[in-house]
């Protein structure tokens, strides 16, 4: 399956690691601080030499001139539920693998919820998209999120999410970091590469990235810690240093 191999090589560098910057928050949270001017943020992230960005279809379409080259594009194709939705885990397909390919995407991102009323639907979507990704040779990144915030970093829920993503055919899984004592167990849940999501802006995000990489994560997929940093380019450079060196 050469398509998946070639596109995966654009996402991960020769050392098998990746620095992904998630810039897809606008679909759920609107024009929050750091992504209001998405063009400038994209340029800064590219300058900092991130390996890939997660974007929604409209943003890819409007900013194609900045993308590509050494910056891989991962297109989120699920969503349709904002911060004001009474049921935030009812994600639906908002695009398709075929359309993501036409936009120039190197991979697609799908949300998988664990433990809530939207679980069945999101996991069905994940499985169906995995099938399409295999047909079209596109890497699938599953973002596995426990439905309850109480379980966001609970190793039981995260391990289950990683395993479910693998069983349904995902190539890469993105989850929250569970902490030093449990993350090695999470890593053993499946053989696919795990990248960690960042969460709200914190002061110790670079240390967390370092710790997770040492314990076996294959990279980071940070959003707010990057685009809400005082200097976005400088923060990306620091992340690149932690992950790749
Ligand atoms: C946006 C997302 C993000 O891709 C994910 O949560 C990573 O971003 P952050 O580091 O800000 O948590 O799903 O809604």
mmCIF file of C-alpha atoms and ligand atoms in Angstrom:
data_model
loop_
_atom_site.group_PDB
_atom_site.id
_atom_site.type_symbol
_atom_site.label_atom_id
_atom_site.label_comp_id
_atom_site.label_asym_id
_atom_site.label_seq_id
_atom_site.Cartn_x
_atom_site.Cartn_y
_atom_site.Cartn_z
ATOM 1 C CA UNK A 1 0.000 0.000 0.000
ATOM 2 C CA UNK A 2 2.380 2.704 -1.240
ATOM 3 C CA UNK A 3 -0.023 5.628 -0.658
ATOM 4 C CA UNK A 4 -0.080 5.104 3.093
ATOM 5 C CA UNK A 5 3.679 4.599 3.267
ATOM 6 C CA UNK A 6 4.525 7.709 1.247
ATOM 7 C CA UNK A 7 2.072 9.930 3.116
ATOM 8 C CA UNK A 8 3.147 8.532 6.498
ATOM 9 C CA UNK A 9 6.745 9.423 5.593
ATOM 10 C CA UNK A 10 5.622 13.032 5.166
ATOM 11 C CA UNK A 11 4.100 13.047 8.649
ATOM 12 C CA UNK A 12 6.952 11.302 10.521
ATOM 13 C CA UNK A 13 10.571 12.326 10.023
ATOM 14 C CA UNK A 14 13.421 9.840 9.488
ATOM 15 C CA UNK A 15 13.743 9.334 13.270
ATOM 16 C CA UNK A 16 10.166 8.022 13.369
ATOM 17 C CA UNK A 17 8.903 11.032 15.337
ATOM 18 C CA UNK A 18 6.613 13.925 14.539
ATOM 19 C CA UNK A 19 5.687 17.397 15.746
ATOM 20 C CA UNK A 20 2.070 17.988 14.785
ATOM 21 C CA UNK A 21 0.383 21.307 15.518
ATOM 22 C CA UNK A 22 -3.387 21.096 15.974
ATOM 23 C CA UNK A 23 -5.074 24.185 14.541
ATOM 24 C CA UNK A 24 -8.570 22.762 14.183
ATOM 25 C CA UNK A 25 -10.117 24.298 17.298
ATOM 26 C CA UNK A 26 -12.104 26.897 15.363
ATOM 27 C CA UNK A 27 -14.628 24.287 14.322
ATOM 28 C CA UNK A 28 -15.589 23.695 17.953
ATOM 29 C CA UNK A 29 -14.511 26.779 19.862
ATOM 30 C CA UNK A 30 -14.673 29.567 17.301
ATOM 31 C CA UNK A 31 -12.022 32.273 16.852
ATOM 32 C CA UNK A 32 -10.146 31.728 20.126
ATOM 33 C CA UNK A 33 -6.911 33.480 21.043
ATOM 34 C CA UNK A 34 -4.033 32.392 18.819
ATOM 35 C CA UNK A 35 -6.043 31.249 15.802
ATOM 36 C CA UNK A 36 -8.119 34.335 15.064
ATOM 37 C CA UNK A 37 -5.545 35.206 12.406
ATOM 38 C CA UNK A 38 -4.970 31.668 11.169
ATOM 39 C CA UNK A 39 -2.756 32.744 8.236
ATOM 40 C CA UNK A 40 -0.154 34.301 10.531
ATOM 41 C CA UNK A 41 -0.302 31.316 12.898
ATOM 42 C CA UNK A 42 0.225 28.911 9.993
ATOM 43 C CA UNK A 43 3.207 30.906 8.751
ATOM 44 C CA UNK A 44 4.730 30.954 12.252
ATOM 45 C CA UNK A 45 4.229 27.218 12.700
ATOM 46 C CA UNK A 46 5.814 26.535 9.328
ATOM 47 C CA UNK A 47 8.749 28.787 10.166
ATOM 48 C CA UNK A 48 9.261 26.876 13.420
ATOM 49 C CA UNK A 49 9.543 23.702 11.294
ATOM 50 C CA UNK A 50 6.633 21.684 12.598
ATOM 51 C CA UNK A 51 6.172 18.437 10.666
ATOM 52 C CA UNK A 52 2.400 18.579 10.224
ATOM 53 C CA UNK A 53 -0.725 20.583 11.000
ATOM 54 C CA UNK A 54 -4.283 19.460 11.718
ATOM 55 C CA UNK A 55 -6.768 21.693 9.928
ATOM 56 C CA UNK A 56 -10.424 21.729 8.969
ATOM 57 C CA UNK A 57 -11.315 21.585 5.244
ATOM 58 C CA UNK A 58 -12.225 25.256 4.821
ATOM 59 C CA UNK A 59 -8.932 26.426 6.308
ATOM 60 C CA UNK A 60 -6.916 24.126 4.033
ATOM 61 C CA UNK A 61 -8.828 25.397 1.026
ATOM 62 C CA UNK A 62 -8.231 29.037 1.913
ATOM 63 C CA UNK A 63 -4.546 28.729 2.870
ATOM 64 C CA UNK A 64 -3.187 26.226 0.379
ATOM 65 C CA UNK A 65 -0.413 28.651 -0.617
ATOM 66 C CA UNK A 66 1.191 28.283 2.845
ATOM 67 C CA UNK A 67 0.854 24.485 3.078
ATOM 68 C CA UNK A 68 2.804 21.562 1.638
ATOM 69 C CA UNK A 69 6.575 21.465 1.236
ATOM 70 C CA UNK A 70 7.909 20.132 4.511
ATOM 71 C CA UNK A 71 4.623 20.773 6.309
ATOM 72 C CA UNK A 72 2.240 17.805 6.016
ATOM 73 C CA UNK A 73 -1.488 18.468 6.140
ATOM 74 C CA UNK A 74 -3.878 16.400 8.221
ATOM 75 C CA UNK A 75 -7.518 17.106 7.478
ATOM 76 C CA UNK A 76 -10.113 16.690 10.217
ATOM 77 C CA UNK A 77 -13.182 15.108 8.661
ATOM 78 C CA UNK A 78 -15.420 14.712 11.721
ATOM 79 C CA UNK A 79 -17.049 17.333 13.915
ATOM 80 C CA UNK A 80 -20.339 19.215 13.598
ATOM 81 C CA UNK A 81 -20.607 19.838 17.328
ATOM 82 C CA UNK A 82 -19.588 23.136 18.917
ATOM 83 C CA UNK A 83 -18.848 24.102 22.514
ATOM 84 C CA UNK A 84 -22.494 25.174 22.793
ATOM 85 C CA UNK A 85 -23.846 21.774 21.771
ATOM 86 C CA UNK A 86 -25.658 19.938 24.581
ATOM 87 C CA UNK A 87 -24.051 16.715 23.310
ATOM 88 C CA UNK A 88 -20.456 17.477 22.416
ATOM 89 C CA UNK A 89 -19.627 13.833 21.674
ATOM 90 C CA UNK A 90 -22.130 13.529 18.831
ATOM 91 C CA UNK A 91 -19.546 14.027 16.118
ATOM 92 C CA UNK A 92 -20.564 13.354 12.563
ATOM 93 C CA UNK A 93 -18.712 13.117 9.276
ATOM 94 C CA UNK A 94 -18.267 16.673 7.986
ATOM 95 C CA UNK A 95 -16.202 15.707 4.954
ATOM 96 C CA UNK A 96 -14.736 12.606 3.302
ATOM 97 C CA UNK A 97 -11.419 10.914 2.637
ATOM 98 C CA UNK A 98 -11.860 11.613 -1.080
ATOM 99 C CA UNK A 99 -12.412 15.328 -0.499
ATOM 100 C CA UNK A 100 -9.434 15.474 1.893
ATOM 101 C CA UNK A 101 -7.252 13.971 -0.860
ATOM 102 C CA UNK A 102 -8.507 16.599 -3.301
ATOM 103 C CA UNK A 103 -7.493 19.282 -0.775
ATOM 104 C CA UNK A 104 -3.955 17.860 -0.740
ATOM 105 C CA UNK A 105 -4.159 16.168 2.666
ATOM 106 C CA UNK A 106 -1.514 13.667 3.748
ATOM 107 C CA UNK A 107 -3.812 12.124 6.351
ATOM 108 C CA UNK A 108 -7.253 12.435 7.900
ATOM 109 C CA UNK A 109 -8.236 12.910 11.535
ATOM 110 C CA UNK A 110 -11.348 11.343 13.045
ATOM 111 C CA UNK A 111 -12.647 11.667 16.605
ATOM 112 C CA UNK A 112 -13.470 8.532 18.598
ATOM 113 C CA UNK A 113 -15.344 9.002 21.878
ATOM 114 C CA UNK A 114 -15.123 6.521 24.727
ATOM 115 C CA UNK A 115 -17.813 6.067 27.330
ATOM 116 C CA UNK A 116 -20.633 8.427 26.376
ATOM 117 C CA UNK A 117 -23.839 8.486 24.365
ATOM 118 C CA UNK A 118 -21.937 9.416 21.181
ATOM 119 C CA UNK A 119 -19.601 6.429 21.480
ATOM 120 C CA UNK A 120 -21.394 4.040 19.091
ATOM 121 C CA UNK A 121 -21.749 6.574 16.336
ATOM 122 C CA UNK A 122 -18.208 7.911 16.536
ATOM 123 C CA UNK A 123 -16.689 4.419 16.559
ATOM 124 C CA UNK A 124 -18.815 3.358 13.612
ATOM 125 C CA UNK A 125 -17.557 6.422 11.704
ATOM 126 C CA UNK A 126 -13.981 5.545 12.699
ATOM 127 C CA UNK A 127 -14.319 2.010 11.333
ATOM 128 C CA UNK A 128 -15.920 3.148 8.081
ATOM 129 C CA UNK A 129 -13.303 5.842 7.520
ATOM 130 C CA UNK A 130 -10.532 3.286 8.205
ATOM 131 C CA UNK A 131 -11.908 1.194 5.367
ATOM 132 C CA UNK A 132 -11.914 4.189 2.992
ATOM 133 C CA UNK A 133 -8.409 5.177 4.110
ATOM 134 C CA UNK A 134 -7.140 1.711 3.208
ATOM 135 C CA UNK A 135 -8.756 1.903 -0.209
ATOM 136 C CA UNK A 136 -7.285 5.361 -0.957
ATOM 137 C CA UNK A 137 -3.911 4.876 0.774
ATOM 138 C CA UNK A 138 -4.405 7.644 3.329
ATOM 139 C CA UNK A 139 -3.132 7.416 6.936
ATOM 140 C CA UNK A 140 -5.886 7.645 9.531
ATOM 141 C CA UNK A 141 -5.259 9.483 12.780
ATOM 142 C CA UNK A 142 -7.804 8.599 15.468
ATOM 143 C CA UNK A 143 -8.206 11.122 18.259
ATOM 144 C CA UNK A 144 -9.555 9.038 21.147
ATOM 145 C CA UNK A 145 -11.239 11.118 23.822
ATOM 146 C CA UNK A 146 -13.084 9.855 26.908
ATOM 147 C CA UNK A 147 -16.487 11.545 26.954
ATOM 148 C CA UNK A 148 -16.245 12.599 30.599
ATOM 149 C CA UNK A 149 -13.569 15.196 31.469
ATOM 150 C CA UNK A 150 -13.030 13.134 34.658
ATOM 151 C CA UNK A 151 -11.570 10.410 32.446
ATOM 152 C CA UNK A 152 -9.535 12.543 30.002
ATOM 153 C CA UNK A 153 -6.212 11.296 31.426
ATOM 154 C CA UNK A 154 -7.435 8.075 33.057
ATOM 155 C CA UNK A 155 -5.077 5.307 31.858
ATOM 156 C CA UNK A 156 -7.907 2.736 31.781
ATOM 157 C CA UNK A 157 -9.919 4.856 29.359
ATOM 158 C CA UNK A 158 -6.878 5.938 27.334
ATOM 159 C CA UNK A 159 -5.536 2.379 26.965
ATOM 160 C CA UNK A 160 -8.952 1.223 25.852
ATOM 161 C CA UNK A 161 -9.168 4.103 23.375
ATOM 162 C CA UNK A 162 -5.751 3.285 21.900
ATOM 163 C CA UNK A 163 -6.681 -0.348 21.493
ATOM 164 C CA UNK A 164 -10.070 0.413 19.958
ATOM 165 C CA UNK A 165 -8.428 2.777 17.452
ATOM 166 C CA UNK A 166 -6.005 0.030 16.437
ATOM 167 C CA UNK A 167 -8.721 -2.634 16.225
ATOM 168 C CA UNK A 168 -10.838 -0.404 13.968
ATOM 169 C CA UNK A 169 -7.935 0.246 11.589
ATOM 170 C CA UNK A 170 -6.360 3.565 12.633
ATOM 171 C CA UNK A 171 -2.697 4.079 11.698
ATOM 172 C CA UNK A 172 -1.864 6.668 14.337
ATOM 173 C CA UNK A 173 -3.618 7.491 17.597
ATOM 174 C CA UNK A 174 -3.751 10.811 19.400
ATOM 175 C CA UNK A 175 -4.554 10.770 23.136
ATOM 176 C CA UNK A 176 -3.971 12.790 26.266
ATOM 177 C CA UNK A 177 -0.877 11.964 28.285
ATOM 178 C CA UNK A 178 -1.755 9.934 31.393
ATOM 179 C CA UNK A 179 1.390 10.628 33.463
ATOM 180 C CA UNK A 180 4.733 9.040 34.246
ATOM 181 C CA UNK A 181 3.434 6.042 36.190
ATOM 182 C CA UNK A 182 0.950 4.762 33.639
ATOM 183 C CA UNK A 183 2.004 5.889 30.170
ATOM 184 C CA UNK A 184 4.299 2.898 29.504
ATOM 185 C CA UNK A 185 1.231 0.694 29.931
ATOM 186 C CA UNK A 186 -0.744 2.884 27.536
ATOM 187 C CA UNK A 187 2.059 2.520 24.968
ATOM 188 C CA UNK A 188 1.724 -1.274 25.184
ATOM 189 C CA UNK A 189 -1.989 -1.130 24.338
ATOM 190 C CA UNK A 190 -1.327 -1.331 20.594
ATOM 191 C CA UNK A 191 1.585 -1.207 18.179
ATOM 192 C CA UNK A 192 0.459 1.857 16.236
ATOM 193 C CA UNK A 193 2.306 5.141 16.941
ATOM 194 C CA UNK A 194 0.880 7.238 19.754
ATOM 195 C CA UNK A 195 1.096 11.037 19.730
ATOM 196 C CA UNK A 196 0.018 13.089 22.707
ATOM 197 C CA UNK A 197 -2.466 15.952 22.676
ATOM 198 C CA UNK A 198 -1.556 19.026 24.681
ATOM 199 C CA UNK A 199 -4.644 20.290 26.471
ATOM 200 C CA UNK A 200 -4.999 23.854 27.764
ATOM 201 C CA UNK A 201 -1.894 26.068 27.821
ATOM 202 C CA UNK A 202 0.343 25.053 30.727
ATOM 203 C CA UNK A 203 3.759 25.967 32.012
ATOM 204 C CA UNK A 204 5.186 22.440 31.910
ATOM 205 C CA UNK A 205 4.117 21.393 28.405
ATOM 206 C CA UNK A 206 7.677 20.951 27.108
ATOM 207 C CA UNK A 207 8.585 18.733 30.086
ATOM 208 C CA UNK A 208 5.440 16.678 29.476
ATOM 209 C CA UNK A 209 6.401 16.263 25.825
ATOM 210 C CA UNK A 210 9.912 15.162 26.826
ATOM 211 C CA UNK A 211 8.595 12.664 29.375
ATOM 212 C CA UNK A 212 6.059 11.187 26.949
ATOM 213 C CA UNK A 213 8.703 10.770 24.217
ATOM 214 C CA UNK A 214 11.050 9.053 26.679
ATOM 215 C CA UNK A 215 8.241 6.666 27.597
ATOM 216 C CA UNK A 216 7.538 5.734 23.976
ATOM 217 C CA UNK A 217 5.283 8.368 22.397
ATOM 218 C CA UNK A 218 6.136 8.978 18.732
ATOM 219 C CA UNK A 219 5.384 12.648 18.860
ATOM 220 C CA UNK A 220 3.076 15.418 19.950
ATOM 221 C CA UNK A 221 -0.068 16.946 18.504
ATOM 222 C CA UNK A 222 -0.195 20.180 20.500
ATOM 223 C CA UNK A 223 -2.635 22.987 19.854
ATOM 224 C CA UNK A 224 -3.189 25.692 22.468
ATOM 225 C CA UNK A 225 0.314 25.396 23.939
ATOM 226 C CA UNK A 226 1.618 26.347 20.504
ATOM 227 C CA UNK A 227 -0.800 28.926 19.204
ATOM 228 C CA UNK A 228 -1.303 30.646 22.569
ATOM 229 C CA UNK A 229 2.443 30.838 23.243
ATOM 230 C CA UNK A 230 3.929 34.326 23.424
ATOM 231 C CA UNK A 231 6.128 33.465 20.462
ATOM 232 C CA UNK A 232 4.549 30.709 18.362
ATOM 233 C CA UNK A 233 7.605 30.114 16.168
ATOM 234 C CA UNK A 234 9.951 29.906 19.124
ATOM 235 C CA UNK A 235 7.672 27.452 20.946
ATOM 236 C CA UNK A 236 7.494 25.184 17.872
ATOM 237 C CA UNK A 237 11.297 25.254 17.602
ATOM 238 C CA UNK A 238 11.527 24.165 21.242
ATOM 239 C CA UNK A 239 9.049 21.330 20.639
ATOM 240 C CA UNK A 240 11.048 20.194 17.596
ATOM 241 C CA UNK A 241 14.174 20.139 19.756
ATOM 242 C CA UNK A 242 12.461 18.049 22.460
ATOM 243 C CA UNK A 243 10.843 15.575 20.065
ATOM 244 C CA UNK A 244 13.562 15.114 17.456
ATOM 245 C CA UNK A 245 16.730 15.673 19.433
HETATM 246 C C1 LIG B 1 -9.362 20.621 18.945
HETATM 247 C C2 LIG B 1 -8.713 19.301 19.110
HETATM 248 C C3 LIG B 1 -7.252 19.352 19.143
HETATM 249 O O1 LIG B 1 -6.797 18.804 17.953
HETATM 250 C C4 LIG B 1 -6.600 18.649 20.329
HETATM 251 O O2 LIG B 1 -7.324 18.755 21.494
HETATM 252 C C5 LIG B 1 -5.185 19.150 20.549
HETATM 253 O O3 LIG B 1 -5.189 20.468 20.904
HETATM 254 P P1 LIG B 1 -4.795 20.980 22.364
HETATM 255 O O4 LIG B 1 -3.321 20.738 22.483
HETATM 256 O O5 LIG B 1 -5.144 22.424 22.381
HETATM 257 O O6 LIG B 1 -5.574 20.159 23.362
HETATM 258 O O7 LIG B 1 -9.299 18.268 19.145
HETATM 259 O O8 LIG B 1 -10.591 20.702 19.454
#
